[in-house]
Coordinates of C-alpha atoms in Angstrom, one line a residue:
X1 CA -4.5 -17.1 -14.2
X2 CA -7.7 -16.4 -12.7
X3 CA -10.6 -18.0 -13.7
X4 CA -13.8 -17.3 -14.6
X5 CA -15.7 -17.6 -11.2
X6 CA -13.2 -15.5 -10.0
X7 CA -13.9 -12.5 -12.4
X8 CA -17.9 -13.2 -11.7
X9 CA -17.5 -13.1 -7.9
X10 CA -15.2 -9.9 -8.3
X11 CA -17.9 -8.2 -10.8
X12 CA -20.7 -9.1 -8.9
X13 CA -19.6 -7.6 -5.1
X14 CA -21.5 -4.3 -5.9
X15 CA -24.8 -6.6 -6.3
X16 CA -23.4 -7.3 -2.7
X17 CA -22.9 -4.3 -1.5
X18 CA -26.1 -2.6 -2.3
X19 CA -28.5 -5.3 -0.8
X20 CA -26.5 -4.9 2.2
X21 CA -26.7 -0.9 2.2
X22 CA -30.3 -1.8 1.5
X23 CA -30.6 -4.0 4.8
X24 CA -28.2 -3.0 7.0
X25 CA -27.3 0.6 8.5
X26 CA -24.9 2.6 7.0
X27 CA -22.1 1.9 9.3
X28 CA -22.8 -1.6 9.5
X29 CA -23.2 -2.1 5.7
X30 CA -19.9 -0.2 5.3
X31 CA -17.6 -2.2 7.2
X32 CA -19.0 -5.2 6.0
X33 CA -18.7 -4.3 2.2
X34 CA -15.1 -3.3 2.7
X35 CA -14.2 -6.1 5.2
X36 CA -15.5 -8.6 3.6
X37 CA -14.4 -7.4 -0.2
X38 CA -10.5 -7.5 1.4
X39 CA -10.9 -10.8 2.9
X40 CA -13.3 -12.9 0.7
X41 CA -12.5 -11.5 -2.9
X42 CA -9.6 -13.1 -5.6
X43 CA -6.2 -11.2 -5.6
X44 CA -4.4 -10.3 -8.9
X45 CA -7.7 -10.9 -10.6
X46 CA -9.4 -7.0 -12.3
X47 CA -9.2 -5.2 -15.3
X48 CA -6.7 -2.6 -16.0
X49 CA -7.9 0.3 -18.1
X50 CA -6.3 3.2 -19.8
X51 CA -5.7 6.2 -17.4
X52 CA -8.4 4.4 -14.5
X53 CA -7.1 2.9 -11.4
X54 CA -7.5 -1.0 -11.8
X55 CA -11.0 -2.3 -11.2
X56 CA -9.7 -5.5 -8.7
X57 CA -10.5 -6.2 -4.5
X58 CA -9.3 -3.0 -3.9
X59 CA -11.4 -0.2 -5.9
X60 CA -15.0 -2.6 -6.7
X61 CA -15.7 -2.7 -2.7
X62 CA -14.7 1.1 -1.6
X63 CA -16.2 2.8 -4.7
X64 CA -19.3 0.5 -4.1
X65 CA -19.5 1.5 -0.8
X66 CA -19.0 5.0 -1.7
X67 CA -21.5 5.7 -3.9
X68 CA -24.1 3.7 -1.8
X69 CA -23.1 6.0 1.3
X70 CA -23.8 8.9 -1.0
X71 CA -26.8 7.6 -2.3
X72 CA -28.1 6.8 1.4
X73 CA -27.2 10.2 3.3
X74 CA -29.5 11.7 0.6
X75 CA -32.2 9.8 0.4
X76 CA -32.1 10.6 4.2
X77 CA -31.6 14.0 3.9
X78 CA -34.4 14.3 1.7
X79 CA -36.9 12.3 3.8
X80 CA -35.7 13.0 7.3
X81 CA -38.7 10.7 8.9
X82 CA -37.3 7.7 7.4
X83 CA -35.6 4.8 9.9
X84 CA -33.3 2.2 9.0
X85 CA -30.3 3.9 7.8
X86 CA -29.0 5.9 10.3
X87 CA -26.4 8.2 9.3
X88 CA -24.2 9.8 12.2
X89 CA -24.7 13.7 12.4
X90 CA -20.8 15.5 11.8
X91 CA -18.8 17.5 14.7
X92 CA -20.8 20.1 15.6
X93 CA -19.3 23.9 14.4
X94 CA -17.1 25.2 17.3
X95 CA -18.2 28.7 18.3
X96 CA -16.7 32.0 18.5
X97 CA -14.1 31.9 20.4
X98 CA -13.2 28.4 20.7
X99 CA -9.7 26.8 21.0
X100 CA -7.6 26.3 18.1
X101 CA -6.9 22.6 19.0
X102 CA -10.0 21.4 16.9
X103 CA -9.1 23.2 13.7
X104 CA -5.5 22.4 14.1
X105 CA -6.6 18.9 13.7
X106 CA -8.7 19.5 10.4
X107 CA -6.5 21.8 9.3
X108 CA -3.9 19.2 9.6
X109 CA -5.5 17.0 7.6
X110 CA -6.8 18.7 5.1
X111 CA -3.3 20.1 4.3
X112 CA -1.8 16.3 4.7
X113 CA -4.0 15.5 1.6
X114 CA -3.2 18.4 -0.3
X115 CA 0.2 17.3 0.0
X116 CA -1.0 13.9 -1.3
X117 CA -2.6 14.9 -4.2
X118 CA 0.2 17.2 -5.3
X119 CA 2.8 14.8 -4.8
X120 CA 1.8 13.1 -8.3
X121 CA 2.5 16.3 -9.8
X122 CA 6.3 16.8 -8.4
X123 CA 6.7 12.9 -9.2
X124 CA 5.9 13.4 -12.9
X125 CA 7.3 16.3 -13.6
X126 CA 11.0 15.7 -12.0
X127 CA 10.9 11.8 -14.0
X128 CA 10.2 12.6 -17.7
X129 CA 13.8 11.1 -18.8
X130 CA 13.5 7.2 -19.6
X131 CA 16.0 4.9 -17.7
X132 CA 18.5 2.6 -19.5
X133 CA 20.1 -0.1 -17.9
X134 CA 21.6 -3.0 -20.1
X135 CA 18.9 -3.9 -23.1
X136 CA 16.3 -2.3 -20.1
X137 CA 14.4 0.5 -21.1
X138 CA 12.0 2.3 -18.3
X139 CA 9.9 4.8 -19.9
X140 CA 9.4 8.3 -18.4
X141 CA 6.7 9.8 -16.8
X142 CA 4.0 11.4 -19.0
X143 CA 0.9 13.4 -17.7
X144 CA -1.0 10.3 -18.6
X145 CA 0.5 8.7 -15.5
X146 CA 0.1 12.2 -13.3
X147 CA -3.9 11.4 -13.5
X148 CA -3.3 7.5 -13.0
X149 CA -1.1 7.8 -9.7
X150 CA -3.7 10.7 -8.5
X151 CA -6.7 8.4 -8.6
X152 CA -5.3 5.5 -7.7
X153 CA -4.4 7.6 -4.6
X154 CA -7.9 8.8 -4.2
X155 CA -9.5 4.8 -4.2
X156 CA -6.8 4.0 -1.6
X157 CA -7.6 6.5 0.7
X158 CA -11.7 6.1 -0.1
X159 CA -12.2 3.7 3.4
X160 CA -10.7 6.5 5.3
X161 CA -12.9 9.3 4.2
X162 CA -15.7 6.9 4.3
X163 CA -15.0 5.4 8.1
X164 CA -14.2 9.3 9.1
X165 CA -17.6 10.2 8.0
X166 CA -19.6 7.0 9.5
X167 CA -17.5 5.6 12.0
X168 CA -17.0 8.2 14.2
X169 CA -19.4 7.4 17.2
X170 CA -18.1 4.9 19.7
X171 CA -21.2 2.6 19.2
X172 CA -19.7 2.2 15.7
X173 CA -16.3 1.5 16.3
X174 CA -17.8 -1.3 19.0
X175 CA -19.3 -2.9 16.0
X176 CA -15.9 -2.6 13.6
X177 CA -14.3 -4.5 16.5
X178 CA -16.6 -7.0 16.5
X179 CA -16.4 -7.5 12.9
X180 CA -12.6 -7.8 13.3
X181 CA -13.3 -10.4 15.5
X182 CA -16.7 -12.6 13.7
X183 CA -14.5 -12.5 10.5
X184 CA -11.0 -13.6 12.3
X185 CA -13.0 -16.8 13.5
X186 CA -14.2 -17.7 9.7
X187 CA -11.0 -16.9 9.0
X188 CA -9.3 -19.2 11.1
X189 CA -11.1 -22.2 10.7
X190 CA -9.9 -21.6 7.0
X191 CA -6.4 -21.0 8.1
X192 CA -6.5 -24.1 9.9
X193 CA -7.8 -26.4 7.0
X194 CA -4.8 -25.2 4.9
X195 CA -2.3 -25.5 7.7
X196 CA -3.8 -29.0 7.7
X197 CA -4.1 -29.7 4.0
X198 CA -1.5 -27.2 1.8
X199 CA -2.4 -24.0 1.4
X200 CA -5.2 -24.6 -1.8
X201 CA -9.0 -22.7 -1.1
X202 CA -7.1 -19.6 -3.7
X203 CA -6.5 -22.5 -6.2
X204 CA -9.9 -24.6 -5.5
X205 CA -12.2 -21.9 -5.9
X206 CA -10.7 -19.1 -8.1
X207 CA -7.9 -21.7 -10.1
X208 CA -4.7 -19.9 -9.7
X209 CA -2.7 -19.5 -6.3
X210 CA -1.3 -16.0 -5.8
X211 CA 2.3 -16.1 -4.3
X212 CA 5.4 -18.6 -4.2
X213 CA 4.1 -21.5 -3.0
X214 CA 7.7 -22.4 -1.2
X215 CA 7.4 -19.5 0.7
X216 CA 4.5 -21.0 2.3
X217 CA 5.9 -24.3 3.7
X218 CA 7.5 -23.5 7.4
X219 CA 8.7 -25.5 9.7
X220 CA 7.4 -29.2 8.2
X221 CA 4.1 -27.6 7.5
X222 CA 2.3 -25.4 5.9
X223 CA 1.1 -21.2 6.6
X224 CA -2.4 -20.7 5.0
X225 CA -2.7 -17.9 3.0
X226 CA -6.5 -18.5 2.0
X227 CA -7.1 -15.5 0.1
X228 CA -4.7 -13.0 0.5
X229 CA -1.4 -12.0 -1.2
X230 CA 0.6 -14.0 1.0
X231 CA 0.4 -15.7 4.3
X232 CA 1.9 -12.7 6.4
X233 CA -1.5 -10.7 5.5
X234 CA -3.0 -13.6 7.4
X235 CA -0.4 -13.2 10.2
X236 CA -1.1 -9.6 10.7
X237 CA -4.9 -9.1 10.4
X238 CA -5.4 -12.5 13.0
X239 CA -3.0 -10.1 15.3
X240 CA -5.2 -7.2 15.0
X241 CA -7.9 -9.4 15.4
X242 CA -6.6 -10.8 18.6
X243 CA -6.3 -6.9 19.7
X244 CA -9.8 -6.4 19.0
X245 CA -11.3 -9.5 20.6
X246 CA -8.9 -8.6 24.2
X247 CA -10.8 -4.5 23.8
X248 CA -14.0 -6.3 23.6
X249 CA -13.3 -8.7 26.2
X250 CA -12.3 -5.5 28.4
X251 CA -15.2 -3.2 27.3
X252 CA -18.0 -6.3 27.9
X253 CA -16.5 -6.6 31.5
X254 CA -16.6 -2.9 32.0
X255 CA -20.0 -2.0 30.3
X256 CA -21.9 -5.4 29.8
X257 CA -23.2 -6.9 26.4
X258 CA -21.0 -6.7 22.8
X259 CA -22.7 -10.1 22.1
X260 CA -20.7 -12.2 24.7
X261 CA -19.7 -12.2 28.1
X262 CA -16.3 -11.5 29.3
X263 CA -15.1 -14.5 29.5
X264 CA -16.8 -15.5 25.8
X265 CA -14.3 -12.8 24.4
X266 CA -11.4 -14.2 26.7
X267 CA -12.2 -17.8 25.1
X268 CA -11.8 -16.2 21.7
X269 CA -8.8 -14.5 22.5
X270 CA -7.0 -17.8 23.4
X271 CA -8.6 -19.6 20.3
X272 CA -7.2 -16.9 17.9
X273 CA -3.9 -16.9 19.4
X274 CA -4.1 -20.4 19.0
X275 CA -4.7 -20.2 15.1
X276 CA -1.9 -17.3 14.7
X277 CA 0.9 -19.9 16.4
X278 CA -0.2 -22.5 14.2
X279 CA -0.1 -19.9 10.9
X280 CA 3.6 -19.9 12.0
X281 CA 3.9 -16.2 11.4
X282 CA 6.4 -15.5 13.7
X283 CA 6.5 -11.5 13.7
X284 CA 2.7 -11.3 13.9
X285 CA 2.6 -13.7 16.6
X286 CA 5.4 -11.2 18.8
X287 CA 4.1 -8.4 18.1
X288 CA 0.7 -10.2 19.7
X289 CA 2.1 -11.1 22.8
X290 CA 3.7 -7.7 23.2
X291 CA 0.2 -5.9 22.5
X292 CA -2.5 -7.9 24.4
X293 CA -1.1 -7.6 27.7
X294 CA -0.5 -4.0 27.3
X295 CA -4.1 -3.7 26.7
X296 CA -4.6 -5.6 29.9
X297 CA -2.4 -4.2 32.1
X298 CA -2.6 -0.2 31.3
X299 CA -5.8 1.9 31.2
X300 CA -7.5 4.0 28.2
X301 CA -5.3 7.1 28.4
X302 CA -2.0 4.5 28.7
X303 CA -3.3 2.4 25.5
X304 CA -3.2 6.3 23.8
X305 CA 0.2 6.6 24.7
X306 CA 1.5 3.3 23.5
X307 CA -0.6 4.1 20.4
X308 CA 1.3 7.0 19.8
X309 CA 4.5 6.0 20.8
X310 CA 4.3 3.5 18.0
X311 CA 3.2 5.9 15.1
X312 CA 6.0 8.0 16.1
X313 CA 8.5 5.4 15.7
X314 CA 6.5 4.2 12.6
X315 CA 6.6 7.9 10.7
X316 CA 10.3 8.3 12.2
X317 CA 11.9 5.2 11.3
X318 CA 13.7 5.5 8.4
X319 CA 14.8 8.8 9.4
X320 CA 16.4 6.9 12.1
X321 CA 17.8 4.0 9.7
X322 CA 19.5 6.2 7.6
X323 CA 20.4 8.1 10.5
X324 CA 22.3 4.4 11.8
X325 CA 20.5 4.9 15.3
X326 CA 18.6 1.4 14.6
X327 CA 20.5 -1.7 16.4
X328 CA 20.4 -3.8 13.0
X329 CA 23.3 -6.4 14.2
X330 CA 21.7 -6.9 17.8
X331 CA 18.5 -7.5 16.1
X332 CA 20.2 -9.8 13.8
X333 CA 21.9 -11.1 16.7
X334 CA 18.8 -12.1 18.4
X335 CA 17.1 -13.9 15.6
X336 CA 20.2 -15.5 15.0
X337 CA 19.6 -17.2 18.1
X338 CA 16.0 -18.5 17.0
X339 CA 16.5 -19.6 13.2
X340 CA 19.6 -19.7 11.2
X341 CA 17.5 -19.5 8.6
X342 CA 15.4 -16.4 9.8
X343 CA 18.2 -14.9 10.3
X344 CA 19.4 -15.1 6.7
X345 CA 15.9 -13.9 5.6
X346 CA 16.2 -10.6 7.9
X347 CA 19.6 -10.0 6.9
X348 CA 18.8 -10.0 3.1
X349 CA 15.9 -7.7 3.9
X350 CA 18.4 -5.2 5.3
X351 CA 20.7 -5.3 3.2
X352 CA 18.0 -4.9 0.4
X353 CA 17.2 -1.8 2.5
X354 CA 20.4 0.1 2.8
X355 CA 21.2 -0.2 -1.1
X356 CA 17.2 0.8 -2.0
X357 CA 17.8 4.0 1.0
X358 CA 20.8 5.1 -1.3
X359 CA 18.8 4.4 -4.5
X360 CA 15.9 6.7 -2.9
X361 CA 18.5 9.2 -2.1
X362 CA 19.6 10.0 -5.4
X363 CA 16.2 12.4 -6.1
X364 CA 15.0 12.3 -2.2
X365 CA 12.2 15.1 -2.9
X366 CA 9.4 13.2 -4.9
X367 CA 10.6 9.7 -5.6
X368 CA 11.5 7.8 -8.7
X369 CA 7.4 7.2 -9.6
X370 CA 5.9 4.0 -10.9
X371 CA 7.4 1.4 -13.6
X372 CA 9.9 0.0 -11.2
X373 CA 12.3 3.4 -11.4
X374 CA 13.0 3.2 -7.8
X375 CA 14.7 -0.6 -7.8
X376 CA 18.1 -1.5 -8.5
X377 CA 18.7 -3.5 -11.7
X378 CA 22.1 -5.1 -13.1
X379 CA 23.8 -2.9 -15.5
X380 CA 24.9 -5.9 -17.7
X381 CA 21.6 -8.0 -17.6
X382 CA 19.1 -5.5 -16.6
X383 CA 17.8 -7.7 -14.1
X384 CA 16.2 -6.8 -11.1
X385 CA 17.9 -7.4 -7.8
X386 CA 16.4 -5.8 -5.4
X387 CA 13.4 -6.9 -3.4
X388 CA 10.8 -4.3 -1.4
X389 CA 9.5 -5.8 1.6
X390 CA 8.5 -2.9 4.1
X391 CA 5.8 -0.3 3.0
X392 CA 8.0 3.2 3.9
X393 CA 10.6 2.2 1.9
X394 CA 8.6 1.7 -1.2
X395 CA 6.6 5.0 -0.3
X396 CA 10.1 6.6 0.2
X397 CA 11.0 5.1 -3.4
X398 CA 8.3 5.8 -5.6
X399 CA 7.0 9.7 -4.1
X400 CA 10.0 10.3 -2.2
X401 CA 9.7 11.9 1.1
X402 CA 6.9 14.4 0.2
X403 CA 4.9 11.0 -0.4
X404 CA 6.1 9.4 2.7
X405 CA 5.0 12.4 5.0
X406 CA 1.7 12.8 3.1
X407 CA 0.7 8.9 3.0
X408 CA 2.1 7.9 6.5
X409 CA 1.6 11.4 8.1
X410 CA -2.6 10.8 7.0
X411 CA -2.0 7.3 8.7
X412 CA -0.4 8.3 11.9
X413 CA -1.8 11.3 12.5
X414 CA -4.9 10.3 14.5
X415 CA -2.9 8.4 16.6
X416 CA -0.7 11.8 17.3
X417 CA -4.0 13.9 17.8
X418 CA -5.6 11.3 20.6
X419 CA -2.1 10.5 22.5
X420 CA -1.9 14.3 22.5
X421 CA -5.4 14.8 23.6
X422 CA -6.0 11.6 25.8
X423 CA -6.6 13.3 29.1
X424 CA -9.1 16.3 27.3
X425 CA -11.0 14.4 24.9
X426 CA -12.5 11.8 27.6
X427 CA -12.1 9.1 25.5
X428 CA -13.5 5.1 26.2
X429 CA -12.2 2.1 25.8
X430 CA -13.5 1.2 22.0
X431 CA -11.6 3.8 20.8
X432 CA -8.1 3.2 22.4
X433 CA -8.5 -0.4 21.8
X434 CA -9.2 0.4 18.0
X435 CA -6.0 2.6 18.2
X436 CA -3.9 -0.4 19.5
X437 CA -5.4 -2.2 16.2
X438 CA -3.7 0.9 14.0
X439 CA -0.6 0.5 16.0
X440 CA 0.3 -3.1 15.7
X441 CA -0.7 -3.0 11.9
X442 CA 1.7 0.7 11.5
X443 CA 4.7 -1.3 13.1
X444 CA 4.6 -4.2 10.8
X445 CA 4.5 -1.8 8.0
X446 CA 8.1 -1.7 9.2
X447 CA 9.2 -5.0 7.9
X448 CA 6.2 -5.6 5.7
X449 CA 4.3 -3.9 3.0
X450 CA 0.5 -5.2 4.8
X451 CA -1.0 -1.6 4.1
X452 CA -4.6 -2.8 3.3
X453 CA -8.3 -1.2 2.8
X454 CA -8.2 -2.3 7.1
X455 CA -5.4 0.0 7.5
X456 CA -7.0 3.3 6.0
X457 CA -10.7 2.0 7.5
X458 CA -9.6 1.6 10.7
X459 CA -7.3 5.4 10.5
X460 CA -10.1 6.8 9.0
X461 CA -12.4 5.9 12.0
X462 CA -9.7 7.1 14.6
X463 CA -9.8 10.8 12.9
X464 CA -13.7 11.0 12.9
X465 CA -13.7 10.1 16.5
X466 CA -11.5 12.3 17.2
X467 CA -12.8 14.7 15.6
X468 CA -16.3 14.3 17.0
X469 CA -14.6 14.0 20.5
X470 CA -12.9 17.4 20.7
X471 CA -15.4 19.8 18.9
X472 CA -18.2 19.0 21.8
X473 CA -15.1 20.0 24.3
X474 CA -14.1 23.1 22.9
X475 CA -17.6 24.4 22.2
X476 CA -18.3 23.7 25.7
X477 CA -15.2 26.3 26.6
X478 CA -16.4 28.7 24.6
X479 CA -20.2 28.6 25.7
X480 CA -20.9 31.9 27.0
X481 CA -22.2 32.5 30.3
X482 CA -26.0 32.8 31.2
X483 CA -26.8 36.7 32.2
X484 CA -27.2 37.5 35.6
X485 CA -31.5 37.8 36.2
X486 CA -32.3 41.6 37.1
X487 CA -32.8 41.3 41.6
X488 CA -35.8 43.2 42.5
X489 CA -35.6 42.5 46.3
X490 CA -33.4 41.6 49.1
X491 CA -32.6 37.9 48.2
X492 CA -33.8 35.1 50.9
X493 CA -31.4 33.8 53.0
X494 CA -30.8 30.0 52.4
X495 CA -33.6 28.1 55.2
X496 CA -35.2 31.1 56.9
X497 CA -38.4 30.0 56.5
X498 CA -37.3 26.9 57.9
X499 CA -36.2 28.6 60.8
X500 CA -39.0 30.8 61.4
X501 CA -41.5 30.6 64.6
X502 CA -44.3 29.2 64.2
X503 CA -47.8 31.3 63.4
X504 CA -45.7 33.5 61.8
X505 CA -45.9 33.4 57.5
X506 CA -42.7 33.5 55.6
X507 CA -41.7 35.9 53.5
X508 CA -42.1 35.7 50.3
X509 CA -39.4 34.7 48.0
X510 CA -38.4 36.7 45.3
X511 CA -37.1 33.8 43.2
X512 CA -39.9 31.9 43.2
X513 CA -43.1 34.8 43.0
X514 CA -42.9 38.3 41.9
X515 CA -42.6 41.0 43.6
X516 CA -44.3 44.2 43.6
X517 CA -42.9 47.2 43.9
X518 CA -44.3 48.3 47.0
X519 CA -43.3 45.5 48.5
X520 CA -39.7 46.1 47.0
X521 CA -39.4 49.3 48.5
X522 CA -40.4 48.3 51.9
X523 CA -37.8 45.8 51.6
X524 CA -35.3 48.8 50.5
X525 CA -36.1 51.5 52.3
X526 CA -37.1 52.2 56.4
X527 CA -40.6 53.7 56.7
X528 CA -41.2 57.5 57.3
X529 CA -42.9 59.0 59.9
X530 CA -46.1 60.7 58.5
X531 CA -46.1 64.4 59.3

């Protein structure tokens, strides 16, 4: 049970977040208010209200944020002289004529969230019956729930509209690296008293601790989960934190500045990786060493097209789970070989996941909806026994696969657009180091449910870049050519008056002096004899 500091810290982050819209830029403020709202602020601590979203960490920071970016683009707009909140200018309109590839992308989007929005409305309407299983009774959907689900999807996806409108320009997504990177380091040293001293700050500061706490001894230690759900949230933002610190070590080698020298970010790079082994989250910590020296090793374009290699097989894979085309006993196999008990732990998950794909299959369209329809209970008990542990299956269960494609499609799609676009757009090194962040978060969504206000900021940036990227491209296409200036004389051959003799005066040259039009029609015609 949370205590009361907790609720006073929660309630007073928009205190926060305006005196940092109020000092900082927009961009700047922005990434702190929802950075350091997901990171800093109690979980399972809010207040539910009827028909509202839940005011907790998640909605307090991004509606703060969003009304303060509101409030600031039009106190700009309406004094256009002022400095200090600078608010990037949008893509610039394409011109007659221009490609489709540009509108394709917004057009893409824009119909990706109608399809979010209106997935509410299928949910509801198809799950009106109430569920009965043993003395368990699961109420039906109601309209009242249609308006819930809807808003609740509209303050998760608030960081992505936000970062698409504000962190599109590459000087910003330099700084949401950095930030990545200044809070990974507080973070660690955190993550390294609770290794050292039981997993506790949660307890110590806001009086309750938010998960199982024998989930969080490994290995005859502890994994710190400091003030997130659980300590795999730790595992995976320190990974995308090392991804971030190895792009800035890259882009300070290439370009100078970001604060430190190369071999600064290369220092922090081997302390972070350092603080991930010892958080002793083992998938985090593989998908790190896969990641970092791909970012090393392949160029801008290449980090694109590992980017979207990954989102593909992130929005494809449970098409190819249910499909059987993923190896599940060699990859059983192999952790076998590491843990026994690791193994047993991935094995349950599986299984978990073939009976909840069958579940999901029974109304495939629009899901089961909220109230726990989509689990599997025991007929005599009415007990739950299944367990959701990856974020597409609970997406498949709960909105079906309209919801999947919408949510995941929203996600992945900027990822699709730049891989697609990589050798066009003219891209730097920021921005497909910010896509490797997306990736290696998208494919522990696999195995995890770690979709976070990071996840949808970080997305969110991706699509205004791109977006700002290609418009400048195809306007430049377009751009119609000058017209040709009316010639009024025989044009000057290149260097004749260089190679005139001496005493003797140069022509004159029509493209630099006019010409009259006696002198024109000398040029034009021969002279007659007079008569």
């Amino acid at each position: 049970m949370p205590n009361s500091f907790a609720y006073l810290v929660l309630f007073s982050w928009p205190l926060v977040v305006v005196l940092l819209f109020w000092k900082l830029s927009v961009p700047r403020a922005l990434v702190i208010s929802i950075l350091g709202g997901y990171l800093f602020l109690p979980e399972q601590t809010g207040i539910d209200l009827p028909i509202l979203p839940m005011l907790d960490k998640t909605l307090i920071p991004s509606l703060a944020a969003g009304i303060m970016c509101l409030v600031m683009s039009r106190r700009r707009a309406a004094r256009p002289g002022m400095t200090g909140w600078p608010v990037p200018p949008g893509p610039a309109p394409a011109a007659p004529g221009t490609p489709l590839r540009t509108n394709r992308g917004r057009l893409l989007f824009r119909l990706l969230f109608v399809l979010l929005f209106l997935t509410p409305v299928l949910t509801v309407l198809q799950n009106s019956d109430p569920i009965f299983v043993g003395p368990l009774v699961l109420p039906g959907l109601r309209p009242y729930d249609m308006g819930a689900i809807i808003m609740g999807l509209g303050v998760t996806f608030l960081p992505f509209l936000l970062a698409q409108r504000f962190l599109a320009r590459p000087e910003d997504q330099v700084m949401l690296l950095r930030a990545f990177v200044i809070a990974a380091l507080v973070y660690s040293l955190l993550g390294l008293y609770e290794v050292r001293m039981s997993p506790q700050l949660n307890n110590m500061i806001y009086g309750f601790f938010p998960s199982s706490f024998l989930q969080h001894i490994r290995a005859g230690g502890f994994r710190p989960i400091v003030f997130l759900p659980h300590g795999l949230w730790v595992g995976i933002f320190l990974a995308m934190s090392i991804v971030a610190a190895t792009t800035m070590a890259l882009w300070s080698r290439r370009h100078g500045g970001g604060g430190l020298s190369a071999f600064g970010w290369f220092a922090t790079v081997l302390w972070l990786l350092l603080a991930l082994f010892l958080t002793k989250a083992v998938g985090a910590l593989s998908l790190t060493l896969i990641f970092v020296p791909l970012l090393i090793l392949v160029g801008v374009q290449g980090q694109l097209l590992c980017a979207m290699i990954v989102a593909g097989v992130t929005l494809f894979y449970p098409l190819l789970r249910g499909a059987g085309w993923i190896p599940i006993d060699t990859v059983y196999e192999v952790a076998l070989s590491f843990s026994q008990e690791r193994a047993e732990s991935l094995k349950y998950r599986l299984d978990n996941e073939d009976d909840l794909l069958e579940r999901a299959a029974e109304k495939p369209l629009a899901g089961w909806g909220s109230w726990g329809r989509n689990q599997i209970y025991d007929p005599w008990s009415g007990r739950q026994t299944s367990v959701t542990d990856g974020a597409w299956i609970i997406m498949i269960g709960v909105f079906g696969w309209v919801g999947y494609i919408a949510h995941f499609g929203l996600l992945t799609a900027p990822l699709f657009l730049l891989g697609i676009s990589r050798r066009k757009l003219g891209l730097s090194l920021e921005s497909s180091g910010l896509a490797m962040v997306l990736a290696i978060n998208l494919i522990d969504l696999i195995p995890n449910g770690t979709l976070t206000p990071l996840t949808y900021l970080v997305a969110g940036a991706l699509a205004g870049r791109y977006a700002m990227a290609a418009a400048p491209v195809a306007g430049k296409a377009a751009a119609p050519s000058p017209p040709k200036p009316e010639r009024t004389a025989w044009p000057q051959p290149p260097g004749l008056a260089a190679r005139m003799p001496r005493g003797r005066a140069a022509a004159p040259d029509p493209a630099s002096a006019p010409v009259r039009a006696a002198d024109s029609r000398k040029y034009r015609q021969p002279r007659q004899r007079p008569e």
